[in-house]
């Protein structure tokens, strides 16, 4: 695909995003601080959609920059994360089915669709007691500065509550479930093996037949 063909495809994708946002090209131009002619040229594929322009437009249209540049097909960060989650393995699909059976559903809103990851901070009661009231905002700002940015998943509880969980914690949950399944299966295997060994080592009367045989040395 040459640059001219790519310009046309990117322009068409940009046009659809503008329509889905219920905006006019002049409104997008004003919000992005571009000229209306520049937006029109990009939409018609007359000029290249640059990385800088895509980054600015992604914020205006609430879509990923990579999507506008046709580098992938994930319109929002939520779609990208959800696709990755589905590729994480069959255990993910099983978990989704379990959540669905329990009445949970994946939820999308302005936070999950935001291009800017959210941050999670923890403040315990001791910190609050030791921090003057007028210093609490500074404490929060300091913790926010140090906190890692995280992709946000949201689950809707059957009673309507929204439960938010970071992608890091969600995938840690998947790993815990897989490890627990492996652990339980290994326990079942060990129990069956011990039962069969005991059954093989007894006669019809339930007496051990190993007592009549010399013990073997394990090398």
PDB file of C-alpha atoms in Angstrom:
ATOM      1  CA  UNK A   1       0.000   0.000   0.000  1.00  0.00           C
ATOM      2  CA  UNK A   2       1.454   3.356  -1.017  1.00  0.00           C
ATOM      3  CA  UNK A   3       1.092   6.637   0.878  1.00  0.00           C
ATOM      4  CA  UNK A   4      -1.748   7.928  -1.306  1.00  0.00           C
ATOM      5  CA  UNK A   5      -3.832   4.817  -0.669  1.00  0.00           C
ATOM      6  CA  UNK A   6      -3.077   5.013   3.070  1.00  0.00           C
ATOM      7  CA  UNK A   7      -4.144   8.677   3.126  1.00  0.00           C
ATOM      8  CA  UNK A   8      -7.534   7.744   1.652  1.00  0.00           C
ATOM      9  CA  UNK A   9      -8.100   4.921   4.155  1.00  0.00           C
ATOM     10  CA  UNK A  10      -7.042   7.090   7.132  1.00  0.00           C
ATOM     11  CA  UNK A  11      -9.259   9.896   5.841  1.00  0.00           C
ATOM     12  CA  UNK A  12     -12.269   7.597   5.652  1.00  0.00           C
ATOM     13  CA  UNK A  13     -11.628   6.336   9.176  1.00  0.00           C
ATOM     14  CA  UNK A  14     -11.292   9.933  10.416  1.00  0.00           C
ATOM     15  CA  UNK A  15     -14.576  10.868   8.709  1.00  0.00           C
ATOM     16  CA  UNK A  16     -16.434   8.001  10.425  1.00  0.00           C
ATOM     17  CA  UNK A  17     -15.001   8.932  13.828  1.00  0.00           C
ATOM     18  CA  UNK A  18     -16.149  12.529  13.379  1.00  0.00           C
ATOM     19  CA  UNK A  19     -19.658  11.355  12.427  1.00  0.00           C
ATOM     20  CA  UNK A  20     -19.845   8.921  15.358  1.00  0.00           C
ATOM     21  CA  UNK A  21     -18.877  11.768  17.670  1.00  0.00           C
ATOM     22  CA  UNK A  22     -21.769  13.799  16.195  1.00  0.00           C
ATOM     23  CA  UNK A  23     -19.399  16.637  15.350  1.00  0.00           C
ATOM     24  CA  UNK A  24     -18.871  18.736  12.258  1.00  0.00           C
ATOM     25  CA  UNK A  25     -15.470  19.173  10.662  1.00  0.00           C
ATOM     26  CA  UNK A  26     -15.395  22.827  11.676  1.00  0.00           C
ATOM     27  CA  UNK A  27     -16.049  21.850  15.312  1.00  0.00           C
ATOM     28  CA  UNK A  28     -13.217  19.315  15.227  1.00  0.00           C
ATOM     29  CA  UNK A  29     -10.933  21.895  13.633  1.00  0.00           C
ATOM     30  CA  UNK A  30     -11.732  24.420  16.363  1.00  0.00           C
ATOM     31  CA  UNK A  31     -11.199  21.883  19.168  1.00  0.00           C
ATOM     32  CA  UNK A  32      -7.911  20.676  17.681  1.00  0.00           C
ATOM     33  CA  UNK A  33      -6.729  24.208  16.770  1.00  0.00           C
ATOM     34  CA  UNK A  34      -6.482  23.224  13.108  1.00  0.00           C
ATOM     35  CA  UNK A  35      -7.952  24.962  10.095  1.00  0.00           C
ATOM     36  CA  UNK A  36     -11.158  23.568   8.661  1.00  0.00           C
ATOM     37  CA  UNK A  37      -9.404  23.172   5.309  1.00  0.00           C
ATOM     38  CA  UNK A  38      -6.691  21.041   6.920  1.00  0.00           C
ATOM     39  CA  UNK A  39      -9.309  18.717   8.424  1.00  0.00           C
ATOM     40  CA  UNK A  40     -11.131  18.547   5.082  1.00  0.00           C
ATOM     41  CA  UNK A  41      -7.917  17.664   3.236  1.00  0.00           C
ATOM     42  CA  UNK A  42      -7.164  14.829   5.667  1.00  0.00           C
ATOM     43  CA  UNK A  43     -10.718  13.477   5.479  1.00  0.00           C
ATOM     44  CA  UNK A  44     -10.597  13.456   1.655  1.00  0.00           C
ATOM     45  CA  UNK A  45      -7.136  11.862   1.675  1.00  0.00           C
ATOM     46  CA  UNK A  46      -5.570  14.893   0.024  1.00  0.00           C
ATOM     47  CA  UNK A  47      -2.876  15.133   2.673  1.00  0.00           C
ATOM     48  CA  UNK A  48      -1.176  12.793   5.114  1.00  0.00           C
ATOM     49  CA  UNK A  49      -2.524  12.322   8.627  1.00  0.00           C
ATOM     50  CA  UNK A  50       0.638  12.888  10.633  1.00  0.00           C
ATOM     51  CA  UNK A  51       1.420  11.347  13.998  1.00  0.00           C
ATOM     52  CA  UNK A  52       1.141  14.740  15.726  1.00  0.00           C
ATOM     53  CA  UNK A  53      -2.215  15.448  14.068  1.00  0.00           C
ATOM     54  CA  UNK A  54      -3.505  11.985  14.967  1.00  0.00           C
ATOM     55  CA  UNK A  55      -2.408  12.440  18.585  1.00  0.00           C
ATOM     56  CA  UNK A  56      -4.333  15.719  18.806  1.00  0.00           C
ATOM     57  CA  UNK A  57      -7.416  14.389  17.031  1.00  0.00           C
ATOM     58  CA  UNK A  58      -7.465  11.257  19.196  1.00  0.00           C
ATOM     59  CA  UNK A  59      -8.045  13.442  22.244  1.00  0.00           C
ATOM     60  CA  UNK A  60     -10.819  15.385  20.519  1.00  0.00           C
ATOM     61  CA  UNK A  61     -12.587  12.283  19.178  1.00  0.00           C
ATOM     62  CA  UNK A  62     -11.853   9.953  22.131  1.00  0.00           C
ATOM     63  CA  UNK A  63     -10.239   7.289  19.963  1.00  0.00           C
ATOM     64  CA  UNK A  64      -6.743   5.835  19.881  1.00  0.00           C
ATOM     65  CA  UNK A  65      -4.086   7.548  17.820  1.00  0.00           C
ATOM     66  CA  UNK A  66      -3.019   4.176  16.357  1.00  0.00           C
ATOM     67  CA  UNK A  67      -6.585   3.600  15.168  1.00  0.00           C
ATOM     68  CA  UNK A  68      -6.670   6.892  13.275  1.00  0.00           C
ATOM     69  CA  UNK A  69      -3.309   6.074  11.684  1.00  0.00           C
ATOM     70  CA  UNK A  70      -4.681   2.638  10.631  1.00  0.00           C
ATOM     71  CA  UNK A  71      -1.922   0.888  12.572  1.00  0.00           C
ATOM     72  CA  UNK A  72      -4.528  -1.396  14.184  1.00  0.00           C
ATOM     73  CA  UNK A  73      -8.301  -1.762  14.493  1.00  0.00           C
ATOM     74  CA  UNK A  74      -8.757  -0.986  18.207  1.00  0.00           C
ATOM     75  CA  UNK A  75     -10.757   2.201  18.367  1.00  0.00           C
ATOM     76  CA  UNK A  76     -10.481   2.636  22.145  1.00  0.00           C
ATOM     77  CA  UNK A  77      -8.065   1.444  24.816  1.00  0.00           C
ATOM     78  CA  UNK A  78     -10.913  -0.634  26.229  1.00  0.00           C
ATOM     79  CA  UNK A  79     -11.290  -2.524  22.941  1.00  0.00           C
ATOM     80  CA  UNK A  80      -7.538  -3.114  22.785  1.00  0.00           C
ATOM     81  CA  UNK A  81      -7.385  -4.411  26.363  1.00  0.00           C
ATOM     82  CA  UNK A  82     -10.491  -6.558  25.931  1.00  0.00           C
ATOM     83  CA  UNK A  83      -9.071  -8.139  22.775  1.00  0.00           C
ATOM     84  CA  UNK A  84      -5.788  -8.851  24.542  1.00  0.00           C
ATOM     85  CA  UNK A  85      -7.721 -10.316  27.448  1.00  0.00           C
ATOM     86  CA  UNK A  86      -9.610 -12.669  25.112  1.00  0.00           C
ATOM     87  CA  UNK A  87      -6.310 -13.810  23.631  1.00  0.00           C
ATOM     88  CA  UNK A  88      -4.944 -14.494  27.108  1.00  0.00           C
ATOM     89  CA  UNK A  89      -6.233 -18.083  26.932  1.00  0.00           C
ATOM     90  CA  UNK A  90      -9.267 -20.276  27.321  1.00  0.00           C
ATOM     91  CA  UNK A  91      -9.333 -19.588  31.054  1.00  0.00           C
ATOM     92  CA  UNK A  92     -10.270 -15.994  30.214  1.00  0.00           C
ATOM     93  CA  UNK A  93     -13.279 -17.122  28.190  1.00  0.00           C
ATOM     94  CA  UNK A  94     -14.296 -19.457  31.020  1.00  0.00           C
ATOM     95  CA  UNK A  95     -14.020 -16.607  33.519  1.00  0.00           C
ATOM     96  CA  UNK A  96     -16.127 -14.366  31.284  1.00  0.00           C
ATOM     97  CA  UNK A  97     -18.795 -17.098  31.116  1.00  0.00           C
ATOM     98  CA  UNK A  98     -18.727 -17.484  34.896  1.00  0.00           C
ATOM     99  CA  UNK A  99     -19.088 -13.717  35.344  1.00  0.00           C
ATOM    100  CA  UNK A 100     -21.928 -13.706  32.830  1.00  0.00           C
ATOM    101  CA  UNK A 101     -23.709 -16.561  34.651  1.00  0.00           C
ATOM    102  CA  UNK A 102     -23.391 -14.625  37.911  1.00  0.00           C
ATOM    103  CA  UNK A 103     -25.016 -11.603  36.284  1.00  0.00           C
ATOM    104  CA  UNK A 104     -21.851  -9.534  35.777  1.00  0.00           C
ATOM    105  CA  UNK A 105     -21.150  -7.784  32.499  1.00  0.00           C
ATOM    106  CA  UNK A 106     -18.284  -5.728  31.132  1.00  0.00           C
ATOM    107  CA  UNK A 107     -19.094  -2.049  31.353  1.00  0.00           C
ATOM    108  CA  UNK A 108     -17.945   0.818  29.147  1.00  0.00           C
ATOM    109  CA  UNK A 109     -18.070   4.463  30.080  1.00  0.00           C
ATOM    110  CA  UNK A 110     -15.986   7.622  29.822  1.00  0.00           C
ATOM    111  CA  UNK A 111     -13.355   6.140  32.124  1.00  0.00           C
ATOM    112  CA  UNK A 112     -12.874   2.789  30.376  1.00  0.00           C
ATOM    113  CA  UNK A 113     -12.886   4.473  26.953  1.00  0.00           C
ATOM    114  CA  UNK A 114     -10.505   7.245  27.985  1.00  0.00           C
ATOM    115  CA  UNK A 115      -7.103   7.361  26.308  1.00  0.00           C
ATOM    116  CA  UNK A 116      -5.576   8.391  29.615  1.00  0.00           C
ATOM    117  CA  UNK A 117      -5.069   5.470  32.037  1.00  0.00           C
ATOM    118  CA  UNK A 118      -6.244   5.994  35.573  1.00  0.00           C
ATOM    119  CA  UNK A 119      -4.194   5.727  38.749  1.00  0.00           C
ATOM    120  CA  UNK A 120      -4.946   3.911  41.992  1.00  0.00           C
ATOM    121  CA  UNK A 121      -3.706   5.198  45.330  1.00  0.00           C
ATOM    122  CA  UNK A 122      -4.146   3.879  48.864  1.00  0.00           C
ATOM    123  CA  UNK A 123      -4.315   6.099  51.933  1.00  0.00           C
ATOM    124  CA  UNK A 124      -4.707   4.381  55.274  1.00  0.00           C
ATOM    125  CA  UNK A 125      -6.219   5.836  58.430  1.00  0.00           C
ATOM    126  CA  UNK A 126      -2.787   6.339  60.024  1.00  0.00           C
ATOM    127  CA  UNK A 127      -1.694   8.637  57.198  1.00  0.00           C
ATOM    128  CA  UNK A 128      -4.904  10.646  57.487  1.00  0.00           C
ATOM    129  CA  UNK A 129      -4.517  11.016  61.262  1.00  0.00           C
ATOM    130  CA  UNK A 130      -0.895  12.139  60.911  1.00  0.00           C
ATOM    131  CA  UNK A 131      -1.596  14.586  58.085  1.00  0.00           C
ATOM    132  CA  UNK A 132      -3.059  18.033  58.793  1.00  0.00           C
ATOM    133  CA  UNK A 133      -6.318  18.679  56.976  1.00  0.00           C
ATOM    134  CA  UNK A 134      -4.773  21.389  54.842  1.00  0.00           C
ATOM    135  CA  UNK A 135      -2.011  18.980  53.737  1.00  0.00           C
ATOM    136  CA  UNK A 136      -4.259  16.136  52.546  1.00  0.00           C
ATOM    137  CA  UNK A 137      -4.404  17.435  48.980  1.00  0.00           C
ATOM    138  CA  UNK A 138      -0.611  17.489  48.818  1.00  0.00           C
ATOM    139  CA  UNK A 139      -0.490  13.924  50.138  1.00  0.00           C
ATOM    140  CA  UNK A 140      -2.936  12.814  47.429  1.00  0.00           C
ATOM    141  CA  UNK A 141      -1.000  14.664  44.724  1.00  0.00           C
ATOM    142  CA  UNK A 142       2.259  13.072  45.869  1.00  0.00           C
ATOM    143  CA  UNK A 143       0.752   9.587  45.815  1.00  0.00           C
ATOM    144  CA  UNK A 144      -0.788  10.211  42.391  1.00  0.00           C
ATOM    145  CA  UNK A 145       2.584  11.330  41.075  1.00  0.00           C
ATOM    146  CA  UNK A 146       4.249   8.124  42.277  1.00  0.00           C
ATOM    147  CA  UNK A 147       1.411   5.770  41.281  1.00  0.00           C
ATOM    148  CA  UNK A 148       1.634   3.691  38.121  1.00  0.00           C
ATOM    149  CA  UNK A 149      -0.875   4.341  35.358  1.00  0.00           C
ATOM    150  CA  UNK A 150      -3.203   1.395  34.798  1.00  0.00           C
ATOM    151  CA  UNK A 151      -5.671   0.289  32.179  1.00  0.00           C
ATOM    152  CA  UNK A 152      -9.166   0.251  33.592  1.00  0.00           C
ATOM    153  CA  UNK A 153     -11.651  -2.629  33.349  1.00  0.00           C
ATOM    154  CA  UNK A 154     -15.142  -2.142  34.690  1.00  0.00           C
ATOM    155  CA  UNK A 155     -17.652  -4.834  35.618  1.00  0.00           C
ATOM    156  CA  UNK A 156     -21.308  -4.104  36.193  1.00  0.00           C
ATOM    157  CA  UNK A 157     -22.693  -5.895  39.260  1.00  0.00           C
ATOM    158  CA  UNK A 158     -26.189  -7.425  38.963  1.00  0.00           C
ATOM    159  CA  UNK A 159     -27.490  -4.760  41.352  1.00  0.00           C
ATOM    160  CA  UNK A 160     -26.127  -1.990  39.114  1.00  0.00           C
ATOM    161  CA  UNK A 161     -22.900  -1.182  40.959  1.00  0.00           C
ATOM    162  CA  UNK A 162     -19.799  -0.576  38.856  1.00  0.00           C
ATOM    163  CA  UNK A 163     -16.684  -2.452  39.988  1.00  0.00           C
ATOM    164  CA  UNK A 164     -13.431  -1.130  38.579  1.00  0.00           C
ATOM    165  CA  UNK A 165     -10.284  -3.222  38.352  1.00  0.00           C
ATOM    166  CA  UNK A 166      -6.912  -2.529  36.761  1.00  0.00           C
ATOM    167  CA  UNK A 167      -5.676  -4.749  33.937  1.00  0.00           C
ATOM    168  CA  UNK A 168      -2.718  -5.714  36.136  1.00  0.00           C
ATOM    169  CA  UNK A 169      -5.026  -7.016  38.862  1.00  0.00           C
ATOM    170  CA  UNK A 170      -7.382  -8.628  36.342  1.00  0.00           C
ATOM    171  CA  UNK A 171      -4.613 -10.650  34.694  1.00  0.00           C
ATOM    172  CA  UNK A 172      -3.203 -11.491  38.141  1.00  0.00           C
ATOM    173  CA  UNK A 173      -6.659 -12.907  38.917  1.00  0.00           C
ATOM    174  CA  UNK A 174      -6.484 -15.049  35.780  1.00  0.00           C
ATOM    175  CA  UNK A 175      -3.044 -16.343  36.770  1.00  0.00           C
ATOM    176  CA  UNK A 176      -4.303 -17.151  40.291  1.00  0.00           C
ATOM    177  CA  UNK A 177      -7.227 -19.098  38.846  1.00  0.00           C
ATOM    178  CA  UNK A 178      -4.963 -21.089  36.514  1.00  0.00           C
ATOM    179  CA  UNK A 179      -2.555 -21.870  39.358  1.00  0.00           C
ATOM    180  CA  UNK A 180      -5.447 -22.939  41.600  1.00  0.00           C
ATOM    181  CA  UNK A 181      -6.814 -25.260  38.908  1.00  0.00           C
ATOM    182  CA  UNK A 182      -3.344 -26.807  38.413  1.00  0.00           C
ATOM    183  CA  UNK A 183      -3.015 -27.215  42.188  1.00  0.00           C
ATOM    184  CA  UNK A 184      -6.403 -28.891  42.588  1.00  0.00           C
ATOM    185  CA  UNK A 185      -5.817 -31.223  39.642  1.00  0.00           C
ATOM    186  CA  UNK A 186      -2.416 -32.201  41.019  1.00  0.00           C
ATOM    187  CA  UNK A 187      -4.038 -32.970  44.395  1.00  0.00           C
ATOM    188  CA  UNK A 188      -6.648 -35.138  42.674  1.00  0.00           C
ATOM    189  CA  UNK A 189      -3.920 -36.955  40.756  1.00  0.00           C
ATOM    190  CA  UNK A 190      -1.875 -37.524  43.901  1.00  0.00           C
ATOM    191  CA  UNK A 191      -4.940 -38.829  45.795  1.00  0.00           C
ATOM    192  CA  UNK A 192      -5.849 -41.251  43.005  1.00  0.00           C
ATOM    193  CA  UNK A 193      -2.242 -42.424  42.708  1.00  0.00           C
ATOM    194  CA  UNK A 194      -2.027 -43.088  46.458  1.00  0.00           C
ATOM    195  CA  UNK A 195      -5.380 -44.900  46.417  1.00  0.00           C
ATOM    196  CA  UNK A 196      -4.341 -47.143  43.533  1.00  0.00           C
ATOM    197  CA  UNK A 197      -0.939 -47.849  45.113  1.00  0.00           C
ATOM    198  CA  UNK A 198      -2.634 -48.841  48.356  1.00  0.00           C
ATOM    199  CA  UNK A 199      -5.182 -50.980  46.492  1.00  0.00           C
ATOM    200  CA  UNK A 200      -2.461 -52.751  44.506  1.00  0.00           C
ATOM    201  CA  UNK A 201      -0.473 -53.425  47.693  1.00  0.00           C
ATOM    202  CA  UNK A 202      -3.261 -55.364  49.472  1.00  0.00           C
ATOM    203  CA  UNK A 203      -4.621 -58.869  49.023  1.00  0.00           C
ATOM    204  CA  UNK A 204      -8.264 -59.866  48.816  1.00  0.00           C
ATOM    205  CA  UNK A 205      -8.551 -59.696  52.604  1.00  0.00           C
ATOM    206  CA  UNK A 206      -7.198 -56.144  52.728  1.00  0.00           C
ATOM    207  CA  UNK A 207      -3.844 -57.221  54.198  1.00  0.00           C
ATOM    208  CA  UNK A 208      -0.647 -55.617  52.998  1.00  0.00           C
ATOM    209  CA  UNK A 209       1.357 -57.838  50.671  1.00  0.00           C
ATOM    210  CA  UNK A 210       4.449 -55.656  50.955  1.00  0.00           C
ATOM    211  CA  UNK A 211       5.378 -57.011  54.375  1.00  0.00           C
ATOM    212  CA  UNK A 212       6.505 -60.303  52.812  1.00  0.00           C
ATOM    213  CA  UNK A 213       8.858 -58.561  50.426  1.00  0.00           C
ATOM    214  CA  UNK A 214      12.237 -57.037  51.310  1.00  0.00           C
ATOM    215  CA  UNK A 215      12.393 -53.261  51.101  1.00  0.00           C
ATOM    216  CA  UNK A 216      14.140 -51.926  48.049  1.00  0.00           C
ATOM    217  CA  UNK A 217      16.881 -49.377  48.236  1.00  0.00           C
ATOM    218  CA  UNK A 218      16.199 -46.250  46.177  1.00  0.00           C
ATOM    219  CA  UNK A 219      19.267 -45.189  44.278  1.00  0.00           C
TER     220      UNK A 219
END
